[in-house]
Structure formats: structure tokens, C-alpha cells
Amino acid sequence: MTGKAYLVGSGPGAPGLLTLRAREVIDAADVVLFDQLPGEEILASLPAGAELIDCGKYGSSHTLEQREIEDLMVARVKEGKTVVRLKGGDPFLFGRGGEEVEVLREHGIPVEVVPGITSAIAVPECVGIPVTHRRYASQVTFITGHEDPTKPESALDWEVLARLKGTLVILMGVKNLPMIAPALIANGKDPATPVAIIERGMRPDQRVTTGTLATIVDRARAAGVRPPAVIVIGGVVELYEGFAE
Ligand code: SAH
């Protein structure tokens, strides 16, 4: 008898932004595998009777490797358990959710994906920055900042990204920002383009740092910006009330 796997998005961290389906599935779980991204409040609401497996502290070296997480999910489902893999935001945006579904399917395991509200849109939104706006941006591009743009094997084409007229939203970009901002400028993006970094969006200690492509690296360093943070680049940032160049 096999159980079932659920890949569940937790939203950006505020309990009210967890979907009804996510709550229902979490509450019925035998096993929940989580990391720290869903935030303290949601993690505190996980069912006490379930086996709760901490897959690692976000942003530091992971307690469990991706492979170990996948093996654990497969093993528990094969024991007949209902397994929830809880992920920050939406499971299919930079969360390795796509890979986990592939592995589960290879094992013939039934899996339901429960979409979540992605931090890529909700975190800027909650400080008053719409990722699109008729006056500023008719397109938005989501980018992983995980890759160092100065490395030749980068999967991202910074020349193309620099030419795009819309909003750029970078996740996991804090560490590489000192390479990303100059790469965009070197490829022709206006150094005066507004930038906002929102750290720990929707948490009690949320913080916003603003500047331009030319100034943001120094601003971020001075402020001691740390992950998790969403970086927004583009005219829409001017709509943030506290915007300072
Ligand atoms: N699947 C997630 C993203 C996973 S990648 C989603 O859809 O939101 C992890 C990155 O998400 C972090 O490095 C950070 O850039 C961003 N992130 C997630 N939650 C955040 C939050 N509450 N505040 C700021 N950034 C957040």
C-alpha cells in the first residue's frame, strides 16, 4: 500500500497567505518535510502528531542534501504515509519542486502540487511595488541570482537581461549582487535604474533598502543586507514610498 505525496507552497511567510488547500493537506499529513523559508509562524502551526523533518536552515549549509530529501519522501510514501513537502512561496518557482515531482513520478508515486503565492510577486507587492504597471513595465522577468554572472558557464544571458524594458525580479541574489549590478550596467542597462531589496518580506523584521543600479551594492553592504531577500530592478521601484536613489 503506497501513500501519497503533496508538494505544497507555503506562500511568502504570512499565515494568512497559506491557501485553504495547503492548510487542509498539511493538517492531514503523517509526515512534513520543511525548511526555514515558510517562516516561524507557519512552521509553528505544523501538526504536532506528524513526523516533522527539518531539511535544513535556509541560506546555510543544508542539513539534508536534495538527494536525501527525495529518498526520504519516496521511502515514507512507500510505507503508506501521506507526505507533505512544504516549500516557501510557490513550489515550482526556483524551489526544486519540479525535480522532486520528477523523482516521485519515476517511483510511480501519486503526487499533488498545491500552488502557493510566490514571494517574487507578493514580497514587492506588500511594500507597494507592483511588478507590472502600465506606466513603467509591461513585462516582468524572474531570475535566479544563484549564479555568478562573471562565470562563463552561467545559464543566464546578462546581455539579453540588460536589454529588457520591464521589471527584473531576482531571487537568491544577495550574495551575487556585487557581480549582478555591474554585469547589468556593463551590458548597457541605465545605472540610474531604481532598485529595491526587500529582506524577510512579510515577517516582523522585514526591511527595505533602495538605491540605483549604480549605488545599490554599496547601500546593501552598508545596511548589511542578508538573505532571504527579493531584489526588484526597474521603474516600478519608484512607487515604493520610501524610495531613495
Ligand atoms: N519558491 C519560492 C522561492 C524559492 S528560492 C517562492 O516562490 O517564493 C528562495 C528565495 O525566495 C530567497 O532567496 C528569496 O529571494 C526569496 N524569498 C522567499 N520568501 C521570501 C521572503 N519572505 N522575503 C524575502 N525573500 C523571500
mmCIF file of C-alpha atoms and ligand atoms in Angstrom:
data_model
loop_
_atom_site.group_PDB
_atom_site.id
_atom_site.type_symbol
_atom_site.label_atom_id
_atom_site.label_comp_id
_atom_site.label_asym_id
_atom_site.label_seq_id
_atom_site.Cartn_x
_atom_site.Cartn_y
_atom_site.Cartn_z
ATOM 1 C CA MET A 1 0.000 0.000 0.000
ATOM 2 C CA THR A 2 1.511 3.306 -1.023
ATOM 3 C CA GLY A 3 0.619 6.672 0.398
ATOM 4 C CA LYS A 4 0.606 9.951 -1.405
ATOM 5 C CA ALA A 5 2.930 12.906 -1.780
ATOM 6 C CA TYR A 6 1.978 16.562 -1.769
ATOM 7 C CA LEU A 7 4.257 19.338 -2.854
ATOM 8 C CA VAL A 8 2.865 22.357 -1.062
ATOM 9 C CA GLY A 9 3.657 26.042 -1.417
ATOM 10 C CA SER A 10 3.550 27.941 1.884
ATOM 11 C CA GLY A 11 3.322 31.424 0.355
ATOM 12 C CA PRO A 12 5.730 34.193 1.361
ATOM 13 C CA GLY A 13 5.546 33.571 5.111
ATOM 14 C CA ALA A 14 2.385 35.201 6.465
ATOM 15 C CA PRO A 15 -0.001 32.526 7.818
ATOM 16 C CA GLY A 16 -2.981 34.292 6.200
ATOM 17 C CA LEU A 17 -1.429 33.763 2.799
ATOM 18 C CA LEU A 18 -1.289 29.997 3.093
ATOM 19 C CA THR A 19 -4.023 28.642 0.790
ATOM 20 C CA LEU A 20 -7.027 26.750 2.166
ATOM 21 C CA ARG A 21 -5.893 23.663 0.242
ATOM 22 C CA ALA A 22 -2.394 23.917 1.725
ATOM 23 C CA ARG A 23 -3.815 24.119 5.257
ATOM 24 C CA GLU A 24 -6.080 21.134 4.627
ATOM 25 C CA VAL A 25 -3.287 18.982 3.199
ATOM 26 C CA ILE A 26 -0.787 19.969 5.933
ATOM 27 C CA ASP A 27 -3.274 19.194 8.705
ATOM 28 C CA ALA A 28 -3.880 15.712 7.283
ATOM 29 C CA ALA A 29 -0.192 14.833 6.830
ATOM 30 C CA ASP A 30 1.634 11.953 8.530
ATOM 31 C CA VAL A 31 4.998 13.435 7.577
ATOM 32 C CA VAL A 32 6.003 17.029 6.811
ATOM 33 C CA LEU A 33 9.405 17.817 5.322
ATOM 34 C CA PHE A 34 10.202 21.518 5.637
ATOM 35 C CA ASP A 35 12.974 24.087 5.554
ATOM 36 C CA GLN A 36 13.004 27.530 7.172
ATOM 37 C CA LEU A 37 11.650 29.567 4.260
ATOM 38 C CA PRO A 38 7.924 29.277 5.202
ATOM 39 C CA GLY A 39 8.754 31.274 8.341
ATOM 40 C CA GLU A 40 8.344 30.725 12.061
ATOM 41 C CA GLU A 41 4.601 31.264 12.330
ATOM 42 C CA ILE A 42 3.669 28.725 9.681
ATOM 43 C CA LEU A 43 6.258 26.225 10.939
ATOM 44 C CA ALA A 44 4.820 26.590 14.458
ATOM 45 C CA SER A 45 1.409 25.574 13.077
ATOM 46 C CA LEU A 46 2.542 22.194 11.680
ATOM 47 C CA PRO A 47 0.531 19.271 13.114
ATOM 48 C CA ALA A 48 2.084 18.086 16.382
ATOM 49 C CA GLY A 49 1.140 14.472 15.712
ATOM 50 C CA ALA A 50 3.026 14.299 12.408
ATOM 51 C CA GLU A 51 6.651 13.370 11.880
ATOM 52 C CA LEU A 52 8.278 16.770 11.248
ATOM 53 C CA ILE A 53 11.547 16.604 9.335
ATOM 54 C CA ASP A 54 13.738 19.707 9.195
ATOM 55 C CA CYS A 55 15.524 19.617 5.847
ATOM 56 C CA GLY A 56 17.861 22.447 6.692
ATOM 57 C CA LYS A 57 18.246 26.010 7.686
ATOM 58 C CA TYR A 58 17.615 28.318 4.768
ATOM 59 C CA GLY A 59 20.721 30.045 3.406
ATOM 60 C CA SER A 60 23.221 27.981 5.334
ATOM 61 C CA SER A 61 24.636 24.583 4.540
ATOM 62 C CA HIS A 62 21.724 22.204 4.302
ATOM 63 C CA THR A 63 21.159 19.597 6.965
ATOM 64 C CA LEU A 64 19.876 17.228 4.288
ATOM 65 C CA GLU A 65 21.079 17.045 0.708
ATOM 66 C CA GLN A 66 18.466 17.285 -2.050
ATOM 67 C CA ARG A 67 19.007 13.598 -2.800
ATOM 68 C CA GLU A 68 18.396 12.638 0.840
ATOM 69 C CA ILE A 69 15.192 14.682 0.922
ATOM 70 C CA GLU A 70 13.917 12.921 -2.195
ATOM 71 C CA ASP A 71 14.872 9.489 -0.827
ATOM 72 C CA LEU A 72 13.060 10.235 2.444
ATOM 73 C CA MET A 73 9.892 11.322 0.647
ATOM 74 C CA VAL A 74 9.914 8.203 -1.501
ATOM 75 C CA ALA A 75 10.590 5.913 1.484
ATOM 76 C CA ARG A 76 7.815 7.400 3.638
ATOM 77 C CA VAL A 77 5.222 7.285 0.848
ATOM 78 C CA LYS A 78 6.144 3.651 0.206
ATOM 79 C CA GLU A 79 5.467 2.976 3.899
ATOM 80 C CA GLY A 80 1.917 4.126 3.168
ATOM 81 C CA LYS A 81 2.265 7.604 4.647
ATOM 82 C CA THR A 82 0.760 10.861 3.481
ATOM 83 C CA VAL A 83 3.797 13.055 2.940
ATOM 84 C CA VAL A 84 3.864 16.828 2.612
ATOM 85 C CA ARG A 85 6.923 18.564 1.241
ATOM 86 C CA LEU A 86 6.404 22.174 2.335
ATOM 87 C CA LYS A 87 8.195 24.832 0.324
ATOM 88 C CA GLY A 88 8.392 28.625 0.557
ATOM 89 C CA GLY A 89 6.322 30.636 -1.924
ATOM 90 C CA ASP A 90 5.259 28.541 -4.903
ATOM 91 C CA PRO A 91 6.835 25.078 -5.211
ATOM 92 C CA PHE A 92 7.631 25.470 -8.913
ATOM 93 C CA LEU A 93 9.475 28.777 -8.831
ATOM 94 C CA PHE A 94 13.156 28.145 -8.038
ATOM 95 C CA GLY A 95 12.234 25.677 -5.328
ATOM 96 C CA ARG A 96 13.457 22.464 -6.971
ATOM 97 C CA GLY A 97 9.825 21.366 -6.851
ATOM 98 C CA GLY A 98 9.958 20.347 -10.488
ATOM 99 C CA GLU A 99 12.840 17.982 -9.755
ATOM 100 C CA GLU A 100 11.060 16.460 -6.773
ATOM 101 C CA VAL A 101 7.940 15.754 -8.836
ATOM 102 C CA GLU A 102 10.115 14.044 -11.483
ATOM 103 C CA VAL A 103 11.668 11.763 -8.866
ATOM 104 C CA LEU A 104 8.300 10.898 -7.300
ATOM 105 C CA ARG A 105 6.839 10.102 -10.728
ATOM 106 C CA GLU A 106 9.816 7.884 -11.563
ATOM 107 C CA HIS A 107 8.837 5.858 -8.495
ATOM 108 C CA GLY A 108 5.209 5.742 -9.613
ATOM 109 C CA ILE A 109 4.154 7.790 -6.598
ATOM 110 C CA PRO A 110 0.955 9.810 -6.864
ATOM 111 C CA VAL A 111 1.708 13.477 -6.280
ATOM 112 C CA GLU A 112 -0.446 16.565 -5.990
ATOM 113 C CA VAL A 113 1.106 20.005 -6.293
ATOM 114 C CA VAL A 114 -0.538 22.744 -4.233
ATOM 115 C CA PRO A 115 0.418 26.136 -5.667
ATOM 116 C CA GLY A 116 1.497 28.892 -3.311
ATOM 117 C CA ILE A 117 1.703 32.658 -3.512
ATOM 118 C CA THR A 118 5.190 33.373 -4.740
ATOM 119 C CA SER A 119 7.464 35.764 -2.886
ATOM 120 C CA ALA A 120 8.599 37.048 -6.286
ATOM 121 C CA ILE A 121 5.323 38.953 -6.647
ATOM 122 C CA ALA A 122 3.937 39.141 -3.099
ATOM 123 C CA VAL A 123 7.023 40.473 -1.302
ATOM 124 C CA PRO A 124 7.434 43.543 -3.567
ATOM 125 C CA GLU A 125 3.644 43.929 -3.569
ATOM 126 C CA CYS A 126 3.456 44.180 0.198
ATOM 127 C CA VAL A 127 5.787 47.182 0.224
ATOM 128 C CA GLY A 128 3.761 48.838 -2.520
ATOM 129 C CA ILE A 129 5.777 47.779 -5.580
ATOM 130 C CA PRO A 130 3.671 46.286 -8.386
ATOM 131 C CA VAL A 131 5.906 44.134 -10.611
ATOM 132 C CA THR A 132 3.987 45.440 -13.642
ATOM 133 C CA HIS A 133 2.372 48.822 -14.154
ATOM 134 C CA ARG A 134 1.104 50.380 -17.368
ATOM 135 C CA ARG A 135 3.357 53.404 -16.957
ATOM 136 C CA TYR A 136 6.525 51.518 -16.028
ATOM 137 C CA ALA A 137 6.627 47.878 -17.050
ATOM 138 C CA SER A 138 4.636 45.680 -19.406
ATOM 139 C CA GLN A 139 6.730 42.629 -18.668
ATOM 140 C CA VAL A 140 8.463 41.031 -15.718
ATOM 141 C CA THR A 141 11.307 38.530 -15.633
ATOM 142 C CA PHE A 142 12.076 36.230 -12.693
ATOM 143 C CA ILE A 143 15.756 35.471 -12.334
ATOM 144 C CA THR A 144 17.759 33.257 -10.022
ATOM 145 C CA GLY A 145 20.680 35.194 -8.604
ATOM 146 C CA HIS A 146 22.263 31.961 -7.537
ATOM 147 C CA GLU A 147 24.665 32.079 -10.466
ATOM 148 C CA ASP A 148 27.702 34.310 -10.541
ATOM 149 C CA PRO A 149 27.377 36.285 -13.824
ATOM 150 C CA THR A 150 31.162 36.511 -14.166
ATOM 151 C CA LYS A 151 31.410 32.736 -14.533
ATOM 152 C CA PRO A 152 31.417 31.641 -18.181
ATOM 153 C CA GLU A 153 29.144 28.651 -17.520
ATOM 154 C CA SER A 154 26.266 30.878 -16.316
ATOM 155 C CA ALA A 155 22.930 29.726 -17.744
ATOM 156 C CA LEU A 156 21.758 33.350 -17.840
ATOM 157 C CA ASP A 157 22.339 35.759 -20.711
ATOM 158 C CA TRP A 158 23.040 39.078 -18.971
ATOM 159 C CA GLU A 159 23.305 40.892 -22.281
ATOM 160 C CA VAL A 160 19.690 39.995 -23.036
ATOM 161 C CA LEU A 161 18.539 40.654 -19.454
ATOM 162 C CA ALA A 162 20.137 44.114 -19.536
ATOM 163 C CA ARG A 163 18.186 44.988 -22.686
ATOM 164 C CA LEU A 164 14.750 44.037 -21.329
ATOM 165 C CA LYS A 165 12.499 47.025 -20.711
ATOM 166 C CA GLY A 166 10.339 45.554 -17.966
ATOM 167 C CA THR A 167 10.916 44.688 -14.317
ATOM 168 C CA LEU A 168 13.638 42.262 -13.237
ATOM 169 C CA VAL A 169 12.909 40.313 -10.057
ATOM 170 C CA ILE A 170 15.872 38.444 -8.643
ATOM 171 C CA LEU A 171 15.529 35.722 -6.013
ATOM 172 C CA MET A 172 18.515 34.257 -4.161
ATOM 173 C CA GLY A 173 20.524 37.238 -5.363
ATOM 174 C CA VAL A 174 22.001 38.800 -2.219
ATOM 175 C CA LYS A 175 25.380 37.074 -2.382
ATOM 176 C CA ASN A 176 25.940 37.743 -6.084
ATOM 177 C CA LEU A 177 24.505 41.285 -6.187
ATOM 178 C CA PRO A 178 28.041 42.779 -6.289
ATOM 179 C CA MET A 179 28.538 40.911 -9.589
ATOM 180 C CA ILE A 180 24.973 41.228 -10.923
ATOM 181 C CA ALA A 181 24.587 45.028 -10.732
ATOM 182 C CA PRO A 182 27.867 45.725 -12.597
ATOM 183 C CA ALA A 183 27.053 42.989 -15.160
ATOM 184 C CA LEU A 184 23.757 44.715 -15.999
ATOM 185 C CA ILE A 185 25.467 48.127 -16.264
ATOM 186 C CA ALA A 186 28.321 46.690 -18.378
ATOM 187 C CA ASN A 187 25.715 45.259 -20.752
ATOM 188 C CA GLY A 188 24.052 48.632 -21.227
ATOM 189 C CA LYS A 189 21.396 48.955 -18.521
ATOM 190 C CA ASP A 190 20.975 52.515 -17.239
ATOM 191 C CA PRO A 191 22.968 52.899 -13.978
ATOM 192 C CA ALA A 192 20.163 55.186 -12.719
ATOM 193 C CA THR A 193 17.613 52.320 -12.824
ATOM 194 C CA PRO A 194 15.885 52.121 -9.415
ATOM 195 C CA VAL A 195 16.487 49.034 -7.260
ATOM 196 C CA ALA A 196 14.803 47.799 -4.081
ATOM 197 C CA ILE A 197 15.892 44.927 -1.868
ATOM 198 C CA ILE A 198 13.216 43.553 0.442
ATOM 199 C CA GLU A 199 14.648 41.327 3.187
ATOM 200 C CA ARG A 200 12.461 38.877 5.123
ATOM 201 C CA GLY A 201 9.308 40.105 3.406
ATOM 202 C CA MET A 202 6.106 39.909 5.468
ATOM 203 C CA ARG A 203 7.989 38.977 8.629
ATOM 204 C CA PRO A 204 8.025 41.245 11.675
ATOM 205 C CA ASP A 205 11.635 42.224 10.895
ATOM 206 C CA GLN A 206 11.074 42.999 7.205
ATOM 207 C CA ARG A 207 13.411 45.668 5.839
ATOM 208 C CA VAL A 208 13.681 47.564 2.540
ATOM 209 C CA THR A 209 16.886 49.024 1.101
ATOM 210 C CA THR A 210 16.726 51.136 -2.061
ATOM 211 C CA GLY A 211 19.125 52.744 -4.481
ATOM 212 C CA THR A 212 20.001 52.611 -8.151
ATOM 213 C CA LEU A 213 21.950 50.029 -10.092
ATOM 214 C CA ALA A 214 24.976 52.260 -9.535
ATOM 215 C CA THR A 215 24.525 52.685 -5.771
ATOM 216 C CA ILE A 216 22.765 49.539 -4.576
ATOM 217 C CA VAL A 217 25.863 47.411 -3.964
ATOM 218 C CA ASP A 218 27.298 49.980 -1.519
ATOM 219 C CA ARG A 219 23.872 50.529 0.061
ATOM 220 C CA ALA A 220 23.385 46.812 0.586
ATOM 221 C CA ARG A 221 26.856 46.417 2.049
ATOM 222 C CA ALA A 222 26.375 49.378 4.410
ATOM 223 C CA ALA A 223 22.995 48.036 5.549
ATOM 224 C CA GLY A 224 24.325 44.507 5.988
ATOM 225 C CA VAL A 225 21.638 43.031 3.730
ATOM 226 C CA ARG A 226 21.203 39.278 4.161
ATOM 227 C CA PRO A 227 19.091 36.551 2.570
ATOM 228 C CA PRO A 228 16.288 35.772 2.149
ATOM 229 C CA ALA A 229 15.545 38.855 0.076
ATOM 230 C CA VAL A 230 13.804 39.771 -3.156
ATOM 231 C CA ILE A 231 15.613 42.250 -5.404
ATOM 232 C CA VAL A 232 13.461 44.369 -7.742
ATOM 233 C CA ILE A 233 15.060 46.338 -10.572
ATOM 234 C CA GLY A 234 13.074 48.803 -12.680
ATOM 235 C CA GLY A 235 10.930 51.915 -12.748
ATOM 236 C CA VAL A 236 8.192 50.331 -10.623
ATOM 237 C CA VAL A 237 10.509 50.708 -7.607
ATOM 238 C CA GLU A 238 9.773 54.468 -7.676
ATOM 239 C CA LEU A 239 6.276 53.578 -6.478
ATOM 240 C CA TYR A 240 7.727 52.482 -3.129
ATOM 241 C CA GLU A 241 7.013 55.372 -0.745
ATOM 242 C CA GLY A 242 10.376 55.237 0.959
ATOM 243 C CA PHE A 243 12.325 55.137 -2.292
ATOM 244 C CA ALA A 244 15.638 56.991 -2.146
ATOM 245 C CA GLU A 245 18.120 56.945 -5.012
HETATM 246 N N1 SAH B 1 9.630 29.079 -4.363
HETATM 247 C C1 SAH B 1 9.925 30.320 -3.665
HETATM 248 C C2 SAH B 1 11.326 30.792 -3.964
HETATM 249 C C3 SAH B 1 12.396 29.824 -3.513
HETATM 250 S S1 SAH B 1 14.011 30.438 -3.789
HETATM 251 C C4 SAH B 1 8.862 31.357 -4.000
HETATM 252 O O1 SAH B 1 8.050 31.134 -4.898
HETATM 253 O O2 SAH B 1 8.817 32.369 -3.316
HETATM 254 C C5 SAH B 1 14.344 31.253 -2.255
HETATM 255 C C6 SAH B 1 14.315 32.754 -2.455
HETATM 256 O O3 SAH B 1 12.989 33.230 -2.382
HETATM 257 C C7 SAH B 1 15.044 33.535 -1.403
HETATM 258 O O4 SAH B 1 16.431 33.554 -1.646
HETATM 259 C C8 SAH B 1 14.444 34.893 -1.590
HETATM 260 O O5 SAH B 1 14.982 35.522 -2.739
HETATM 261 C C9 SAH B 1 13.004 34.562 -1.905
HETATM 262 N N2 SAH B 1 12.097 34.642 -0.741
HETATM 263 C C10 SAH B 1 11.212 33.703 -0.366
HETATM 264 N N3 SAH B 1 10.466 34.134 0.675
HETATM 265 C C11 SAH B 1 10.901 35.379 0.964
HETATM 266 C C12 SAH B 1 10.508 36.365 1.910
HETATM 267 N N4 SAH B 1 9.532 36.161 2.793
HETATM 268 N N5 SAH B 1 11.170 37.560 1.896
HETATM 269 C C13 SAH B 1 12.145 37.790 1.026
HETATM 270 N N6 SAH B 1 12.555 36.899 0.102
HETATM 271 C C14 SAH B 1 11.927 35.715 0.062
#
